[in-house]
Amino acid sequence: TLVKRLTNIDPDRLAEEKAREMTIDLGFAWLELDNDELLGIVDVPGHRDFIENMLAGIGSIDAVILVIAADEGVMPQTREHLSILHLLGIENGLIAMTKTDMVDDPDWLELVEQEIMEVVEGTSLENVDIVRVSAITGDGIPDLLAKLTDLLADLPQRADYNQPRLPIDRVFTISGFGTVVTGTLLGGSLRIGNEIELQPTGLSGRIRGLQSYKQSVEVAYPGSRVAVNITGIEKRAVQRGHVLAHPKQITPTRLVDVYFNHLPDASRPLKHNAAVKVFSGAAEAPAHVRLLNDETLLPGQSGWIQLRLDEHLPISRGDRYILRYPSPAETIGGGIVIEPRPRKRWKRFQTQVIQHLETLM
């Protein structure tokens, strides 16, 4: 509802979403700020049953609006979302305390705001502004837009390394045009006519057309939401989590060395060879954990682990990732990819290996 008020675009596309009046999958919208800056919005599900869909949408964002309802306060899923944002190192954002029209008691609003401040203490969003808004009456919306404009004005432009990567979060076909994929572009620019490669499949194609915020463009730049019309690759060969890049730029991997931060409120210690699910960019894959320097990792501890993936993933050095237990489903931690293609499965408790990884980090 807040996204629709801000952009006049309803990001809920699915009939089930409209029937249940809740976001289930990723939605997309955009608006033009007063300074003529185009702002793309990825609307992610809030409900804890759809955390894994949420994870597919936030790997490439510059900033976040964390939405907390004034009449309900901080929910369990709010805390999980906050933990994920902290693990991904997302520090720029705002907190929108919505549905203020549902609360008549000013003291209650003060209590909710105090609770929010306590919950974000010690996280990456500890110092962000809290804005009270109503998407129904419009109260606070101008203030939210003004603070959003100021926030984004201070952010640096996304770097262009001439190594474009588009983590794909949606794929569909348009009659007469063929396969279209969307995502948030990282690392470099894409141009019409570019040869491209889809990873981890290795399929090759070419860019037939580009759109950014519904406008046809010749070039798409890093940081923007992009729709890419590709020739040479059929829709059935593409899925969420695949990455579009220049040829021979990305080598998929099934073995990854990472630094891991275990959440303090995780339900149990992380054991060697534990089964987990890895989320990075828009991709996910089952994996097993190899603890390289610890017998177990207690909640709140950090350490070096090697992830043995069940399938190839297009992961790069410096990427952030999240780990979850598959059953019962629980976010347990995350961190940063240090070596996306290690030479081998390391023996455990090897001082030389740990020193090498610390040097890389």
CSV table of C-alpha atoms in Angstrom, one decimal:
chain,number,residue,atom,x,y,z
A,1,THR,CA,0.0,0.0,0.0
A,2,LEU,CA,2.9,2.4,0.8
A,3,VAL,CA,4.6,1.6,-2.5
A,4,LYS,CA,1.4,2.3,-4.4
A,5,ARG,CA,0.9,5.6,-2.6
A,6,LEU,CA,4.5,6.6,-3.4
A,7,THR,CA,4.6,5.5,-7.0
A,8,ASN,CA,1.0,5.1,-8.2
A,9,ILE,CA,2.1,1.5,-9.3
A,10,ASP,CA,0.6,-1.6,-7.6
A,11,PRO,CA,3.6,-3.9,-7.3
A,12,ASP,CA,1.4,-7.0,-6.4
A,13,ARG,CA,1.0,-8.7,-9.8
A,14,LEU,CA,-0.5,-12.1,-8.7
A,15,ALA,CA,-4.2,-12.8,-8.4
A,16,GLU,CA,-3.4,-14.6,-5.1
A,17,GLU,CA,-1.7,-11.5,-3.7
A,18,LYS,CA,-4.7,-9.4,-4.5
A,19,ALA,CA,-7.1,-11.9,-3.0
A,20,ARG,CA,-5.1,-12.3,0.2
A,21,GLU,CA,-4.1,-8.6,0.3
A,22,MET,CA,-0.5,-9.5,1.0
A,23,THR,CA,2.8,-9.6,-1.0
A,24,ILE,CA,3.9,-13.1,-1.8
A,25,ASP,CA,6.5,-12.6,-4.5
A,26,LEU,CA,8.8,-9.7,-5.6
A,27,GLY,CA,7.0,-6.6,-7.0
A,28,PHE,CA,8.6,-3.7,-8.9
A,29,ALA,CA,7.8,0.0,-9.1
A,30,TRP,CA,9.6,3.3,-9.6
A,31,LEU,CA,9.2,7.0,-9.1
A,32,GLU,CA,10.8,10.3,-10.2
A,33,LEU,CA,12.0,12.4,-7.2
A,34,ASP,CA,11.9,16.2,-7.1
A,35,ASN,CA,15.6,16.3,-8.1
A,36,ASP,CA,14.7,14.3,-11.3
A,37,GLU,CA,16.4,11.2,-10.0
A,38,LEU,CA,14.7,8.0,-11.0
A,39,LEU,CA,14.3,5.6,-8.1
A,40,GLY,CA,13.6,1.9,-8.6
A,41,ILE,CA,11.7,0.0,-5.8
A,42,VAL,CA,11.8,-3.7,-5.2
A,43,ASP,CA,8.7,-4.5,-3.0
A,44,VAL,CA,9.6,-7.7,-1.0
A,45,PRO,CA,7.2,-9.9,1.0
A,46,GLY,CA,7.0,-9.1,4.7
A,47,HIS,CA,5.4,-12.4,5.9
A,48,ARG,CA,7.9,-14.9,7.4
A,49,ASP,CA,6.5,-17.7,5.1
A,50,PHE,CA,8.0,-15.8,2.1
A,51,ILE,CA,11.4,-14.9,3.5
A,52,GLU,CA,13.2,-16.8,0.7
A,53,ASN,CA,11.3,-14.7,-1.9
A,54,MET,CA,12.4,-11.6,0.0
A,55,LEU,CA,16.0,-12.7,-0.1
A,56,ALA,CA,15.9,-12.9,-3.9
A,57,GLY,CA,15.0,-9.2,-4.1
A,58,ILE,CA,17.5,-7.4,-1.8
A,59,GLY,CA,20.9,-8.6,-2.9
A,60,SER,CA,21.5,-5.5,-5.1
A,61,ILE,CA,19.7,-2.7,-3.3
A,62,ASP,CA,21.4,0.7,-2.4
A,63,ALA,CA,19.0,1.5,0.5
A,64,VAL,CA,16.0,0.1,2.3
A,65,ILE,CA,12.7,1.4,3.6
A,66,LEU,CA,11.9,-0.9,6.6
A,67,VAL,CA,8.1,-0.8,7.0
A,68,ILE,CA,6.6,-1.3,10.5
A,69,ALA,CA,2.9,-0.8,11.2
A,70,ALA,CA,2.0,1.6,14.0
A,71,ASP,CA,-0.9,-0.5,15.1
A,72,GLU,CA,1.1,-3.8,15.4
A,73,GLY,CA,4.6,-2.7,16.2
A,74,VAL,CA,7.7,-4.8,15.7
A,75,MET,CA,6.8,-8.3,14.5
A,76,PRO,CA,9.0,-11.5,14.6
A,77,GLN,CA,9.5,-11.2,10.8
A,78,THR,CA,10.7,-7.6,11.3
A,79,ARG,CA,13.5,-8.9,13.5
A,80,GLU,CA,14.4,-11.5,10.9
A,81,HIS,CA,14.4,-8.9,8.1
A,82,LEU,CA,16.6,-6.6,10.2
A,83,SER,CA,19.1,-9.4,10.9
A,84,ILE,CA,19.3,-10.1,7.1
A,85,LEU,CA,19.8,-6.5,6.3
A,86,HIS,CA,22.6,-6.3,8.9
A,87,LEU,CA,24.3,-9.4,7.6
A,88,LEU,CA,24.2,-8.0,4.1
A,89,GLY,CA,25.8,-4.8,5.3
A,90,ILE,CA,23.0,-2.5,4.2
A,91,GLU,CA,23.4,0.7,6.2
A,92,ASN,CA,21.5,3.2,4.2
A,93,GLY,CA,17.8,3.5,4.7
A,94,LEU,CA,14.7,4.8,6.5
A,95,ILE,CA,12.1,3.3,8.8
A,96,ALA,CA,8.5,4.0,7.8
A,97,MET,CA,6.1,3.6,10.7
A,98,THR,CA,2.9,3.2,8.7
A,99,LYS,CA,-0.8,3.0,9.4
A,100,THR,CA,-0.6,6.0,11.8
A,101,ASP,CA,-4.3,6.6,10.8
A,102,MET,CA,-5.2,3.4,12.7
A,103,VAL,CA,-3.9,4.8,16.0
A,104,ASP,CA,-5.7,7.6,18.0
A,105,ASP,CA,-3.4,7.5,21.0
A,106,PRO,CA,-0.2,9.6,20.6
A,107,ASP,CA,1.4,7.8,23.6
A,108,TRP,CA,1.0,4.5,21.7
A,109,LEU,CA,2.9,6.0,18.8
A,110,GLU,CA,5.7,7.0,21.1
A,111,LEU,CA,5.8,3.5,22.6
A,112,VAL,CA,6.1,1.9,19.2
A,113,GLU,CA,8.8,4.3,18.1
A,114,GLN,CA,10.7,3.6,21.3
A,115,GLU,CA,10.4,-0.2,20.6
A,116,ILE,CA,11.7,0.3,17.1
A,117,MET,CA,14.7,2.2,18.4
A,118,GLU,CA,15.5,-0.6,20.8
A,119,VAL,CA,15.2,-3.3,18.2
A,120,VAL,CA,17.5,-1.6,15.7
A,121,GLU,CA,20.2,-0.8,18.3
A,122,GLY,CA,23.4,-2.5,17.4
A,123,THR,CA,22.3,-3.2,13.8
A,124,SER,CA,23.3,-1.5,10.5
A,125,LEU,CA,20.1,0.6,10.7
A,126,GLU,CA,20.8,1.9,14.2
A,127,ASN,CA,21.0,5.5,13.2
A,128,VAL,CA,18.4,5.8,10.4
A,129,ASP,CA,15.4,8.2,10.6
A,130,ILE,CA,12.0,7.0,11.6
A,131,VAL,CA,9.2,8.6,9.6
A,132,ARG,CA,5.5,8.4,10.7
A,133,VAL,CA,3.3,8.0,7.6
A,134,SER,CA,-0.2,7.0,6.5
A,135,ALA,CA,-0.5,5.6,3.0
A,136,ILE,CA,-4.3,6.1,3.3
A,137,THR,CA,-4.4,9.8,4.4
A,138,GLY,CA,-1.1,10.9,2.9
A,139,ASP,CA,0.2,12.1,6.3
A,140,GLY,CA,4.0,12.1,6.4
A,141,ILE,CA,4.4,11.1,2.7
A,142,PRO,CA,6.1,14.4,1.7
A,143,ASP,CA,8.5,14.0,4.7
A,144,LEU,CA,9.3,10.5,3.7
A,145,LEU,CA,10.0,11.5,0.1
A,146,ALA,CA,12.1,14.5,1.2
A,147,LYS,CA,14.2,12.2,3.5
A,148,LEU,CA,14.5,9.6,0.7
A,149,THR,CA,15.8,12.3,-1.7
A,150,ASP,CA,18.4,13.5,0.8
A,151,LEU,CA,19.5,9.9,1.6
A,152,LEU,CA,20.0,8.9,-2.0
A,153,ALA,CA,21.7,12.2,-2.9
A,154,ASP,CA,24.5,11.3,-0.5
A,155,LEU,CA,25.1,7.8,-2.0
A,156,PRO,CA,27.9,7.3,-4.4
A,157,GLN,CA,27.2,6.2,-8.0
A,158,ARG,CA,27.5,2.4,-8.5
A,159,ALA,CA,31.0,1.6,-9.8
A,160,ASP,CA,31.5,0.6,-13.5
A,161,TYR,CA,34.2,-2.0,-13.8
A,162,ASN,CA,33.1,-3.0,-17.3
A,163,GLN,CA,32.1,-6.3,-15.8
A,164,PRO,CA,28.3,-6.2,-15.9
A,165,ARG,CA,26.3,-8.8,-13.9
A,166,LEU,CA,22.6,-8.9,-13.9
A,167,PRO,CA,21.2,-11.3,-11.2
A,168,ILE,CA,17.9,-12.3,-12.7
A,169,ASP,CA,14.9,-12.0,-10.5
A,170,ARG,CA,12.1,-12.4,-13.1
A,171,VAL,CA,11.8,-14.0,-16.6
A,172,PHE,CA,9.0,-13.9,-19.0
A,173,THR,CA,8.2,-13.7,-22.8
A,174,ILE,CA,6.7,-10.9,-24.9
A,175,SER,CA,4.9,-12.0,-28.0
A,176,GLY,CA,7.0,-11.1,-31.0
A,177,PHE,CA,10.1,-10.3,-28.9
A,178,GLY,CA,10.9,-13.5,-27.1
A,179,THR,CA,12.7,-13.9,-23.7
A,180,VAL,CA,12.9,-11.0,-21.3
A,181,VAL,CA,14.8,-11.0,-18.0
A,182,THR,CA,14.8,-8.3,-15.3
A,183,GLY,CA,17.2,-7.5,-12.4
A,184,THR,CA,19.3,-4.8,-10.8
A,185,LEU,CA,22.5,-4.2,-12.9
A,186,LEU,CA,25.8,-4.4,-11.1
A,187,GLY,CA,29.5,-4.0,-12.1
A,188,GLY,CA,29.2,-2.4,-15.5
A,189,SER,CA,26.9,-1.3,-18.4
A,190,LEU,CA,25.0,-3.3,-20.9
A,191,ARG,CA,24.4,-2.2,-24.5
A,192,ILE,CA,22.1,-3.3,-27.3
A,193,GLY,CA,23.9,-5.7,-29.5
A,194,ASN,CA,26.2,-7.0,-26.7
A,195,GLU,CA,27.0,-10.7,-26.7
A,196,ILE,CA,26.0,-12.2,-23.4
A,197,GLU,CA,26.3,-15.4,-21.4
A,198,LEU,CA,23.9,-17.0,-19.0
A,199,GLN,CA,25.4,-18.6,-15.9
A,200,PRO,CA,25.6,-21.2,-14.5
A,201,THR,CA,24.3,-22.8,-17.7
A,202,GLY,CA,26.9,-21.2,-20.0
A,203,LEU,CA,24.3,-20.5,-22.7
A,204,SER,CA,25.1,-17.7,-25.1
A,205,GLY,CA,22.8,-15.0,-26.6
A,206,ARG,CA,22.7,-11.4,-27.6
A,207,ILE,CA,20.9,-8.3,-26.3
A,208,ARG,CA,18.1,-7.3,-28.6
A,209,GLY,CA,16.6,-4.6,-26.5
A,210,LEU,CA,16.9,-2.8,-23.2
A,211,GLN,CA,14.4,-1.0,-21.0
A,212,SER,CA,14.9,0.9,-17.7
A,213,TYR,CA,11.8,2.0,-15.8
A,214,LYS,CA,9.6,1.3,-18.9
A,215,GLN,CA,11.8,3.5,-21.2
A,216,SER,CA,13.7,2.0,-24.1
A,217,VAL,CA,17.4,2.7,-23.8
A,218,GLU,CA,20.6,2.0,-25.8
A,219,VAL,CA,22.7,1.6,-22.7
A,220,ALA,CA,21.8,0.4,-19.1
A,221,TYR,CA,24.0,1.6,-16.3
A,222,PRO,CA,25.0,0.0,-13.0
A,223,GLY,CA,22.5,0.5,-10.2
A,224,SER,CA,19.4,0.7,-12.4
A,225,ARG,CA,16.6,-1.7,-12.7
A,226,VAL,CA,16.8,-3.2,-16.2
A,227,ALA,CA,14.7,-5.4,-18.5
A,228,VAL,CA,16.8,-7.2,-21.1
A,229,ASN,CA,15.3,-8.7,-24.3
A,230,ILE,CA,17.7,-11.5,-25.3
A,231,THR,CA,17.8,-13.6,-28.4
A,232,GLY,CA,19.4,-17.1,-28.6
A,233,ILE,CA,18.1,-18.3,-25.2
A,234,GLU,CA,14.6,-19.6,-24.7
A,235,LYS,CA,12.6,-18.7,-21.6
A,236,ARG,CA,12.5,-22.3,-20.3
A,237,ALA,CA,16.3,-22.3,-20.1
A,238,VAL,CA,16.3,-19.3,-17.7
A,239,GLN,CA,15.3,-19.1,-14.0
A,240,ARG,CA,15.5,-16.7,-11.1
A,241,GLY,CA,19.0,-16.7,-9.7
A,242,HIS,CA,20.8,-17.1,-13.0
A,243,VAL,CA,23.2,-14.3,-13.9
A,244,LEU,CA,23.5,-12.5,-17.2
A,245,ALA,CA,27.1,-11.3,-18.0
A,246,HIS,CA,29.6,-10.7,-20.7
A,247,PRO,CA,31.1,-14.0,-22.1
A,248,LYS,CA,33.7,-15.8,-20.0
A,249,GLN,CA,33.4,-13.2,-17.2
A,250,ILE,CA,31.8,-15.5,-14.6
A,251,THR,CA,32.8,-19.1,-13.7
A,252,PRO,CA,30.2,-20.9,-11.7
A,253,THR,CA,31.4,-22.8,-8.6
A,254,ARG,CA,30.4,-25.6,-6.3
A,255,LEU,CA,33.0,-24.8,-3.6
A,256,VAL,CA,33.2,-21.4,-1.8
A,257,ASP,CA,35.4,-20.1,1.0
A,258,VAL,CA,33.5,-17.6,3.1
A,259,TYR,CA,33.6,-15.7,6.4
A,260,PHE,CA,30.6,-16.4,8.5
A,261,ASN,CA,28.8,-14.4,11.2
A,262,HIS,CA,26.4,-16.6,13.2
A,263,LEU,CA,23.4,-14.7,14.5
A,264,PRO,CA,23.3,-14.3,18.3
A,265,ASP,CA,19.6,-15.5,18.4
A,266,ALA,CA,20.2,-18.6,16.2
A,267,SER,CA,18.4,-21.6,17.8
A,268,ARG,CA,21.5,-23.9,18.0
A,269,PRO,CA,25.2,-24.2,17.3
A,270,LEU,CA,26.4,-24.6,13.7
A,271,LYS,CA,28.0,-28.0,13.3
A,272,HIS,CA,30.5,-29.3,10.8
A,273,ASN,CA,28.7,-30.8,7.7
A,274,ALA,CA,25.4,-29.2,8.6
A,275,ALA,CA,22.9,-29.0,5.8
A,276,VAL,CA,21.9,-25.4,4.9
A,277,LYS,CA,20.5,-23.3,2.0
A,278,VAL,CA,22.7,-20.6,0.6
A,279,PHE,CA,21.3,-17.3,-0.8
A,280,SER,CA,23.4,-14.9,-2.8
A,281,GLY,CA,22.2,-12.3,-5.3
A,282,ALA,CA,18.9,-13.7,-6.5
A,283,ALA,CA,20.1,-17.3,-6.4
A,284,GLU,CA,19.7,-20.1,-3.8
A,285,ALA,CA,21.2,-23.6,-3.5
A,286,PRO,CA,21.4,-26.4,-1.0
A,287,ALA,CA,24.8,-26.9,0.6
A,288,HIS,CA,26.8,-28.4,3.4
A,289,VAL,CA,29.0,-26.5,5.8
A,290,ARG,CA,32.6,-27.4,6.4
A,291,LEU,CA,33.9,-25.6,9.5
A,292,LEU,CA,37.6,-24.9,8.8
A,293,ASN,CA,38.8,-23.8,12.2
A,294,ASP,CA,36.1,-24.7,14.7
A,295,GLU,CA,34.5,-27.9,16.1
A,296,THR,CA,31.2,-26.0,16.3
A,297,LEU,CA,30.2,-22.3,16.0
A,298,LEU,CA,28.0,-21.1,18.8
A,299,PRO,CA,25.3,-18.4,18.2
A,300,GLY,CA,27.0,-15.0,18.1
A,301,GLN,CA,30.4,-16.4,17.0
A,302,SER,CA,32.2,-15.9,13.7
A,303,GLY,CA,34.5,-18.1,11.7
A,304,TRP,CA,35.8,-19.5,8.5
A,305,ILE,CA,33.7,-22.0,6.6
A,306,GLN,CA,33.8,-23.7,3.2
A,307,LEU,CA,30.5,-24.2,1.5
A,308,ARG,CA,30.0,-27.4,-0.5
A,309,LEU,CA,27.2,-26.5,-2.9
A,310,ASP,CA,24.8,-29.2,-4.3
A,311,GLU,CA,24.7,-27.3,-7.6
A,312,HIS,CA,26.8,-24.7,-9.4
A,313,LEU,CA,26.2,-21.0,-8.5
A,314,PRO,CA,27.5,-17.9,-10.2
A,315,ILE,CA,29.2,-16.3,-7.2
A,316,SER,CA,32.0,-13.7,-7.2
A,317,ARG,CA,34.5,-12.5,-4.6
A,318,GLY,CA,33.1,-9.9,-2.3
A,319,ASP,CA,29.5,-11.0,-2.7
A,320,ARG,CA,27.3,-11.1,0.4
A,321,TYR,CA,25.4,-14.2,1.3
A,322,ILE,CA,22.8,-15.6,3.8
A,323,LEU,CA,22.6,-19.1,5.3
A,324,ARG,CA,19.3,-20.7,6.4
A,325,TYR,CA,18.4,-24.1,7.8
A,326,PRO,CA,16.0,-25.8,5.4
A,327,SER,CA,13.9,-27.4,8.1
A,328,PRO,CA,12.6,-26.0,10.3
A,329,ALA,CA,13.3,-22.9,8.2
A,330,GLU,CA,15.4,-20.4,10.0
A,331,THR,CA,17.9,-17.7,9.1
A,332,ILE,CA,21.1,-18.5,10.9
A,333,GLY,CA,23.7,-16.0,9.6
A,334,GLY,CA,25.7,-14.9,6.6
A,335,GLY,CA,28.8,-12.9,5.6
A,336,ILE,CA,31.1,-12.3,2.7
A,337,VAL,CA,32.5,-14.5,-0.1
A,338,ILE,CA,36.3,-14.5,0.1
A,339,GLU,CA,37.4,-17.1,-2.4
A,340,PRO,CA,34.7,-18.2,-4.9
A,341,ARG,CA,36.8,-20.9,-6.5
A,342,PRO,CA,39.2,-22.5,-4.0
A,343,ARG,CA,41.6,-25.1,-5.4
A,344,LYS,CA,40.3,-27.9,-3.3
A,345,ARG,CA,38.4,-29.0,-0.2
A,346,TRP,CA,40.7,-27.8,2.5
A,347,LYS,CA,41.7,-30.0,5.4
A,348,ARG,CA,40.3,-28.7,8.7
A,349,PHE,CA,42.4,-26.8,11.3
A,350,GLN,CA,45.2,-25.8,8.9
A,351,THR,CA,46.8,-22.6,10.1
A,352,GLN,CA,48.3,-21.8,6.7
A,353,VAL,CA,44.8,-22.0,5.0
A,354,ILE,CA,43.3,-19.7,7.7
A,355,GLN,CA,46.1,-17.2,7.3
A,356,HIS,CA,45.7,-17.2,3.5
A,357,LEU,CA,41.9,-16.5,3.9
A,358,GLU,CA,42.5,-13.7,6.4
A,359,THR,CA,45.0,-12.1,4.0
A,360,LEU,CA,42.5,-12.3,1.2
A,361,MET,CA,39.8,-10.7,3.4
